[in-house]
Amino acid sequence: MYSQYKLPYSYDALEPLIDALTMETHYSKHHAAYTKNLNDAAEKAGVNKEIGALLSSLEEIPDAALRQAIRNNGGGFYNHNLYFSTMAPGAGGEPSGAFGKLLEGTFGSFSAFQEQLSGLAVARFGSGWAWLSANRGGELLLSSSPNQDNPLMEGAGYTPILGIDVWEHAYYLKYKNLRADYVKAFFGVIDWAAVAGNYEAVKGGQ
Ligand code: MN
């Protein structure tokens, strides 16, 4: 049984950057549906692995339709758990400490990192995600994926630690066609302490 991440803040807590109606619809409709559909498909397929392990071994599901259902809905489940858990009211800004130094060392500066990740988010055609990922060796990687895919499915050993949802349901009510404005706003709600915690968990080989 896969359980939806419980929001520790209210739907209006990220206003005005992310509006309350978008948050409510996104969490209580879209994310809830991915969760229900994952549980239904996992039951039919007889799988019950930890979600990261499941998404890293989709090829082991023999039935093609169930494999695709678990890819789509398991991805949606996992990706949104990550998304909602790396946003917080009063967050944003730049990460401090060791993780802030790591971003600077890897990308040159925080603004260069933001520019590269934002570029991937804005350029992703159609629905998908832009990612900051890490591997067990502690290396960082920027990428983007279509649909509800994510780096776990690519088998290169990278686990996402921050994701920007660029499906229209994530921004259209407030930002309409202006995806770049939403991406800029998203940087104002990133909980860098949560992202740094995700990084340490991946680096520790969890
Ligand atoms: Mn979404």
PDB file of C-alpha atoms and ligand atoms in Angstrom:
ATOM      1  CA  MET A   1       0.000   0.000   0.000  1.00  0.00           C
ATOM      2  CA  TYR A   2       1.515   3.291  -1.107  1.00  0.00           C
ATOM      3  CA  SER A   3       0.540   6.337   0.967  1.00  0.00           C
ATOM      4  CA  GLN A   4       0.398   9.904  -0.291  1.00  0.00           C
ATOM      5  CA  TYR A   5       2.799  12.316   1.400  1.00  0.00           C
ATOM      6  CA  LYS A   6       0.895  14.295   4.040  1.00  0.00           C
ATOM      7  CA  LEU A   7       1.168  18.026   3.457  1.00  0.00           C
ATOM      8  CA  PRO A   8       2.594  19.723   6.565  1.00  0.00           C
ATOM      9  CA  TYR A   9       1.292  23.127   5.367  1.00  0.00           C
ATOM     10  CA  SER A  10      -2.092  24.380   4.186  1.00  0.00           C
ATOM     11  CA  TYR A  11      -3.123  24.765   0.551  1.00  0.00           C
ATOM     12  CA  ASP A  12      -2.794  28.539   0.793  1.00  0.00           C
ATOM     13  CA  ALA A  13       0.579  28.467   2.583  1.00  0.00           C
ATOM     14  CA  LEU A  14       2.601  29.066  -0.586  1.00  0.00           C
ATOM     15  CA  GLU A  15       0.546  32.060  -1.733  1.00  0.00           C
ATOM     16  CA  PRO A  16       1.088  34.191  -3.706  1.00  0.00           C
ATOM     17  CA  LEU A  17       3.774  32.218  -5.561  1.00  0.00           C
ATOM     18  CA  ILE A  18       1.741  29.005  -5.797  1.00  0.00           C
ATOM     19  CA  ASP A  19      -1.982  29.677  -5.442  1.00  0.00           C
ATOM     20  CA  ALA A  20      -4.291  27.760  -3.103  1.00  0.00           C
ATOM     21  CA  LEU A  21      -6.639  26.397  -5.778  1.00  0.00           C
ATOM     22  CA  THR A  22      -3.717  24.974  -7.760  1.00  0.00           C
ATOM     23  CA  MET A  23      -2.314  23.383  -4.613  1.00  0.00           C
ATOM     24  CA  GLU A  24      -5.650  21.886  -3.596  1.00  0.00           C
ATOM     25  CA  THR A  25      -6.382  20.500  -7.063  1.00  0.00           C
ATOM     26  CA  HIS A  26      -2.840  19.272  -7.537  1.00  0.00           C
ATOM     27  CA  TYR A  27      -2.647  17.478  -4.208  1.00  0.00           C
ATOM     28  CA  SER A  28      -6.203  16.302  -3.548  1.00  0.00           C
ATOM     29  CA  LYS A  29      -7.104  15.406  -7.157  1.00  0.00           C
ATOM     30  CA  HIS A  30      -4.033  14.750  -9.316  1.00  0.00           C
ATOM     31  CA  HIS A  31      -1.682  13.327  -6.700  1.00  0.00           C
ATOM     32  CA  ALA A  32      -4.476  11.413  -4.980  1.00  0.00           C
ATOM     33  CA  ALA A  33      -5.453   9.838  -8.316  1.00  0.00           C
ATOM     34  CA  TYR A  34      -1.878   8.773  -9.106  1.00  0.00           C
ATOM     35  CA  THR A  35      -1.715   7.191  -5.663  1.00  0.00           C
ATOM     36  CA  LYS A  36      -4.983   5.301  -6.023  1.00  0.00           C
ATOM     37  CA  ASN A  37      -4.148   4.138  -9.540  1.00  0.00           C
ATOM     38  CA  LEU A  38      -0.685   2.986  -8.441  1.00  0.00           C
ATOM     39  CA  ASN A  39      -2.188   0.953  -5.615  1.00  0.00           C
ATOM     40  CA  ASP A  40      -4.734  -0.618  -7.957  1.00  0.00           C
ATOM     41  CA  ALA A  41      -2.083  -1.523 -10.547  1.00  0.00           C
ATOM     42  CA  ALA A  42       0.413  -2.763  -7.943  1.00  0.00           C
ATOM     43  CA  GLU A  43      -2.219  -5.045  -6.460  1.00  0.00           C
ATOM     44  CA  LYS A  44      -3.042  -6.483  -9.887  1.00  0.00           C
ATOM     45  CA  ALA A  45       0.645  -6.965 -10.650  1.00  0.00           C
ATOM     46  CA  GLY A  46       1.340  -8.464  -7.221  1.00  0.00           C
ATOM     47  CA  VAL A  47       4.153  -6.014  -6.457  1.00  0.00           C
ATOM     48  CA  ASN A  48       4.813  -4.342  -3.132  1.00  0.00           C
ATOM     49  CA  LYS A  49       8.369  -2.948  -3.315  1.00  0.00           C
ATOM     50  CA  GLU A  50       9.557   0.317  -1.872  1.00  0.00           C
ATOM     51  CA  ILE A  51       8.579   2.876  -4.520  1.00  0.00           C
ATOM     52  CA  GLY A  52      12.123   3.830  -5.542  1.00  0.00           C
ATOM     53  CA  ALA A  53      13.078   0.180  -5.960  1.00  0.00           C
ATOM     54  CA  LEU A  54       9.874  -0.430  -7.932  1.00  0.00           C
ATOM     55  CA  LEU A  55      10.540   2.420 -10.368  1.00  0.00           C
ATOM     56  CA  SER A  56      14.138   1.238 -10.778  1.00  0.00           C
ATOM     57  CA  SER A  57      13.042  -2.238 -11.850  1.00  0.00           C
ATOM     58  CA  LEU A  58       9.960  -1.730 -14.031  1.00  0.00           C
ATOM     59  CA  GLU A  59      11.307  -4.209 -16.597  1.00  0.00           C
ATOM     60  CA  GLU A  60      10.590  -6.988 -14.083  1.00  0.00           C
ATOM     61  CA  ILE A  61       6.818  -6.483 -14.476  1.00  0.00           C
ATOM     62  CA  PRO A  62       5.901  -8.923 -17.248  1.00  0.00           C
ATOM     63  CA  ASP A  63       2.495  -7.555 -18.232  1.00  0.00           C
ATOM     64  CA  ALA A  64       3.012  -4.590 -20.584  1.00  0.00           C
ATOM     65  CA  ALA A  65      -0.202  -2.757 -19.675  1.00  0.00           C
ATOM     66  CA  LEU A  66       0.428  -3.068 -15.932  1.00  0.00           C
ATOM     67  CA  ARG A  67       4.070  -2.075 -16.432  1.00  0.00           C
ATOM     68  CA  GLN A  68       2.949   1.098 -18.202  1.00  0.00           C
ATOM     69  CA  ALA A  69       0.273   1.820 -15.569  1.00  0.00           C
ATOM     70  CA  ILE A  70       2.861   1.494 -12.803  1.00  0.00           C
ATOM     71  CA  ARG A  71       5.342   3.631 -14.741  1.00  0.00           C
ATOM     72  CA  ASN A  72       2.776   6.414 -15.172  1.00  0.00           C
ATOM     73  CA  ASN A  73       1.052   6.293 -11.797  1.00  0.00           C
ATOM     74  CA  GLY A  74       4.022   5.133  -9.732  1.00  0.00           C
ATOM     75  CA  GLY A  75       5.998   7.950 -11.309  1.00  0.00           C
ATOM     76  CA  GLY A  76       3.178  10.372 -10.530  1.00  0.00           C
ATOM     77  CA  PHE A  77       3.026   9.120  -6.951  1.00  0.00           C
ATOM     78  CA  TYR A  78       6.782   9.338  -6.340  1.00  0.00           C
ATOM     79  CA  ASN A  79       7.350  12.592  -8.222  1.00  0.00           C
ATOM     80  CA  HIS A  80       4.623  14.450  -6.351  1.00  0.00           C
ATOM     81  CA  ASN A  81       5.719  13.123  -2.955  1.00  0.00           C
ATOM     82  CA  LEU A  82       9.089  14.671  -3.777  1.00  0.00           C
ATOM     83  CA  TYR A  83       7.572  17.883  -5.174  1.00  0.00           C
ATOM     84  CA  PHE A  84       5.312  18.637  -2.206  1.00  0.00           C
ATOM     85  CA  SER A  85       7.976  17.706   0.336  1.00  0.00           C
ATOM     86  CA  THR A  86      10.570  20.081  -1.113  1.00  0.00           C
ATOM     87  CA  MET A  87       8.340  23.156  -1.003  1.00  0.00           C
ATOM     88  CA  ALA A  88       7.616  25.143   2.148  1.00  0.00           C
ATOM     89  CA  PRO A  89       6.132  28.466   3.178  1.00  0.00           C
ATOM     90  CA  GLY A  90       8.752  31.139   3.746  1.00  0.00           C
ATOM     91  CA  ALA A  91      11.355  29.098   1.886  1.00  0.00           C
ATOM     92  CA  GLY A  92      13.307  29.877  -1.287  1.00  0.00           C
ATOM     93  CA  GLY A  93      16.515  31.836  -1.467  1.00  0.00           C
ATOM     94  CA  GLU A  94      19.830  30.043  -1.730  1.00  0.00           C
ATOM     95  CA  PRO A  95      20.962  26.949   0.165  1.00  0.00           C
ATOM     96  CA  SER A  96      23.554  27.529   2.836  1.00  0.00           C
ATOM     97  CA  GLY A  97      26.171  25.223   4.297  1.00  0.00           C
ATOM     98  CA  ALA A  98      27.786  22.262   2.607  1.00  0.00           C
ATOM     99  CA  PHE A  99      25.005  21.755   0.076  1.00  0.00           C
ATOM    100  CA  GLY A 100      25.145  25.383  -1.017  1.00  0.00           C
ATOM    101  CA  LYS A 101      28.893  25.030  -1.525  1.00  0.00           C
ATOM    102  CA  LEU A 102      28.368  21.828  -3.493  1.00  0.00           C
ATOM    103  CA  LEU A 103      25.945  23.569  -5.888  1.00  0.00           C
ATOM    104  CA  GLU A 104      28.417  26.404  -6.358  1.00  0.00           C
ATOM    105  CA  GLY A 105      31.286  23.999  -6.910  1.00  0.00           C
ATOM    106  CA  THR A 106      29.348  21.912  -9.411  1.00  0.00           C
ATOM    107  CA  PHE A 107      27.654  24.646 -11.429  1.00  0.00           C
ATOM    108  CA  GLY A 108      29.881  27.648 -10.826  1.00  0.00           C
ATOM    109  CA  SER A 109      27.311  29.665  -8.872  1.00  0.00           C
ATOM    110  CA  PHE A 110      23.789  29.363  -7.532  1.00  0.00           C
ATOM    111  CA  SER A 111      22.482  31.607 -10.299  1.00  0.00           C
ATOM    112  CA  ALA A 112      24.148  29.418 -12.952  1.00  0.00           C
ATOM    113  CA  PHE A 113      22.507  26.371 -11.371  1.00  0.00           C
ATOM    114  CA  GLN A 114      19.120  28.113 -11.317  1.00  0.00           C
ATOM    115  CA  GLU A 115      19.516  29.181 -14.929  1.00  0.00           C
ATOM    116  CA  GLN A 116      20.370  25.648 -16.097  1.00  0.00           C
ATOM    117  CA  LEU A 117      17.582  23.900 -14.197  1.00  0.00           C
ATOM    118  CA  SER A 118      15.056  26.572 -15.217  1.00  0.00           C
ATOM    119  CA  GLY A 119      16.173  26.213 -18.828  1.00  0.00           C
ATOM    120  CA  LEU A 120      15.458  22.484 -18.746  1.00  0.00           C
ATOM    121  CA  ALA A 121      12.051  23.097 -17.145  1.00  0.00           C
ATOM    122  CA  VAL A 122      11.029  25.714 -19.679  1.00  0.00           C
ATOM    123  CA  ALA A 123      12.359  23.759 -22.674  1.00  0.00           C
ATOM    124  CA  ARG A 124      10.679  20.432 -21.783  1.00  0.00           C
ATOM    125  CA  PHE A 125       8.103  20.028 -24.584  1.00  0.00           C
ATOM    126  CA  GLY A 126       4.645  19.122 -23.322  1.00  0.00           C
ATOM    127  CA  SER A 127       4.186  17.605 -19.880  1.00  0.00           C
ATOM    128  CA  GLY A 128       7.082  16.509 -17.720  1.00  0.00           C
ATOM    129  CA  TRP A 129       9.622  17.397 -15.087  1.00  0.00           C
ATOM    130  CA  ALA A 130      13.034  18.990 -14.649  1.00  0.00           C
ATOM    131  CA  TRP A 131      15.300  17.337 -12.088  1.00  0.00           C
ATOM    132  CA  LEU A 132      18.238  17.816  -9.820  1.00  0.00           C
ATOM    133  CA  SER A 133      19.489  14.320  -8.999  1.00  0.00           C
ATOM    134  CA  ALA A 134      22.338  12.729  -7.093  1.00  0.00           C
ATOM    135  CA  ASN A 135      24.074   9.362  -7.092  1.00  0.00           C
ATOM    136  CA  ARG A 136      25.628   7.353  -4.289  1.00  0.00           C
ATOM    137  CA  GLY A 137      28.978   8.909  -5.042  1.00  0.00           C
ATOM    138  CA  GLY A 138      27.489  12.316  -4.273  1.00  0.00           C
ATOM    139  CA  GLU A 139      27.618  13.619  -7.834  1.00  0.00           C
ATOM    140  CA  LEU A 140      24.838  15.918  -9.049  1.00  0.00           C
ATOM    141  CA  LEU A 141      23.024  15.805 -12.386  1.00  0.00           C
ATOM    142  CA  LEU A 142      20.466  18.042 -14.102  1.00  0.00           C
ATOM    143  CA  SER A 143      17.983  16.502 -16.529  1.00  0.00           C
ATOM    144  CA  SER A 144      14.382  16.531 -17.648  1.00  0.00           C
ATOM    145  CA  SER A 145      11.830  13.799 -18.353  1.00  0.00           C
ATOM    146  CA  PRO A 146       8.539  13.527 -20.244  1.00  0.00           C
ATOM    147  CA  ASN A 147       5.227  12.526 -18.637  1.00  0.00           C
ATOM    148  CA  GLN A 148       5.692  11.114 -15.097  1.00  0.00           C
ATOM    149  CA  ASP A 149       9.051   9.533 -15.874  1.00  0.00           C
ATOM    150  CA  ASN A 150      12.027  10.294 -13.654  1.00  0.00           C
ATOM    151  CA  PRO A 151      15.769   9.498 -13.433  1.00  0.00           C
ATOM    152  CA  LEU A 152      15.175   6.300 -11.413  1.00  0.00           C
ATOM    153  CA  MET A 153      13.719   4.744 -14.570  1.00  0.00           C
ATOM    154  CA  GLU A 154      16.832   5.480 -16.612  1.00  0.00           C
ATOM    155  CA  GLY A 155      19.030   3.049 -14.710  1.00  0.00           C
ATOM    156  CA  ALA A 156      22.069   5.344 -14.493  1.00  0.00           C
ATOM    157  CA  GLY A 157      22.152   5.328 -10.708  1.00  0.00           C
ATOM    158  CA  TYR A 158      20.703   8.790 -10.157  1.00  0.00           C
ATOM    159  CA  THR A 159      17.890   9.558  -7.702  1.00  0.00           C
ATOM    160  CA  PRO A 160      15.983  12.849  -7.952  1.00  0.00           C
ATOM    161  CA  ILE A 161      16.345  15.154  -4.943  1.00  0.00           C
ATOM    162  CA  LEU A 162      14.368  18.107  -6.374  1.00  0.00           C
ATOM    163  CA  GLY A 163      11.833  18.185  -9.202  1.00  0.00           C
ATOM    164  CA  ILE A 164       9.987  20.975 -10.966  1.00  0.00           C
ATOM    165  CA  ASP A 165       6.602  19.814 -12.215  1.00  0.00           C
ATOM    166  CA  VAL A 166       5.932  21.458 -15.580  1.00  0.00           C
ATOM    167  CA  TRP A 167       2.626  19.783 -16.340  1.00  0.00           C
ATOM    168  CA  GLU A 168       0.110  22.546 -17.034  1.00  0.00           C
ATOM    169  CA  HIS A 169      -1.919  21.428 -13.986  1.00  0.00           C
ATOM    170  CA  ALA A 170       0.961  22.706 -11.833  1.00  0.00           C
ATOM    171  CA  TYR A 171       0.657  26.315 -13.011  1.00  0.00           C
ATOM    172  CA  TYR A 172      -2.053  27.035 -15.556  1.00  0.00           C
ATOM    173  CA  LEU A 173      -4.715  28.446 -13.191  1.00  0.00           C
ATOM    174  CA  LYS A 174      -2.392  31.254 -12.116  1.00  0.00           C
ATOM    175  CA  TYR A 175       0.309  31.531 -14.776  1.00  0.00           C
ATOM    176  CA  LYS A 176      -1.659  30.426 -17.861  1.00  0.00           C
ATOM    177  CA  ASN A 177       0.822  29.881 -20.718  1.00  0.00           C
ATOM    178  CA  LEU A 178       3.684  31.609 -18.886  1.00  0.00           C
ATOM    179  CA  ARG A 179       5.600  28.540 -17.722  1.00  0.00           C
ATOM    180  CA  ALA A 180       8.803  30.526 -17.220  1.00  0.00           C
ATOM    181  CA  ASP A 181       7.048  32.772 -14.675  1.00  0.00           C
ATOM    182  CA  TYR A 182       5.899  29.706 -12.721  1.00  0.00           C
ATOM    183  CA  VAL A 183       9.402  28.218 -12.797  1.00  0.00           C
ATOM    184  CA  LYS A 184      10.799  31.468 -11.441  1.00  0.00           C
ATOM    185  CA  ALA A 185       8.127  31.488  -8.714  1.00  0.00           C
ATOM    186  CA  PHE A 186       8.882  27.868  -7.825  1.00  0.00           C
ATOM    187  CA  PHE A 187      12.396  28.888  -6.804  1.00  0.00           C
ATOM    188  CA  GLY A 188      10.750  31.089  -4.178  1.00  0.00           C
ATOM    189  CA  VAL A 189       9.242  28.082  -2.381  1.00  0.00           C
ATOM    190  CA  ILE A 190      12.071  25.524  -2.543  1.00  0.00           C
ATOM    191  CA  ASP A 191      12.867  24.094   0.896  1.00  0.00           C
ATOM    192  CA  TRP A 192      16.645  23.755   0.565  1.00  0.00           C
ATOM    193  CA  ALA A 193      16.976  22.016   3.923  1.00  0.00           C
ATOM    194  CA  ALA A 194      14.702  19.256   2.587  1.00  0.00           C
ATOM    195  CA  VAL A 195      16.677  19.036  -0.670  1.00  0.00           C
ATOM    196  CA  ALA A 196      19.979  18.844   1.229  1.00  0.00           C
ATOM    197  CA  GLY A 197      18.471  16.088   3.388  1.00  0.00           C
ATOM    198  CA  ASN A 198      17.465  14.178   0.254  1.00  0.00           C
ATOM    199  CA  TYR A 199      21.007  14.589  -1.043  1.00  0.00           C
ATOM    200  CA  GLU A 200      22.524  13.158   2.134  1.00  0.00           C
ATOM    201  CA  ALA A 201      20.127  10.190   2.020  1.00  0.00           C
ATOM    202  CA  VAL A 202      21.082   9.378  -1.588  1.00  0.00           C
ATOM    203  CA  LYS A 203      24.789   9.890  -0.944  1.00  0.00           C
ATOM    204  CA  GLY A 204      24.553   7.586   2.056  1.00  0.00           C
ATOM    205  CA  GLY A 205      23.407   4.856  -0.308  1.00  0.00           C
ATOM    206  CA  GLN A 206      19.922   4.508   1.149  1.00  0.00           C
TER     207      GLN A 206
HETATM  208 MN    MN B   1       1.704  17.470 -11.068  1.00  0.00          MN
END
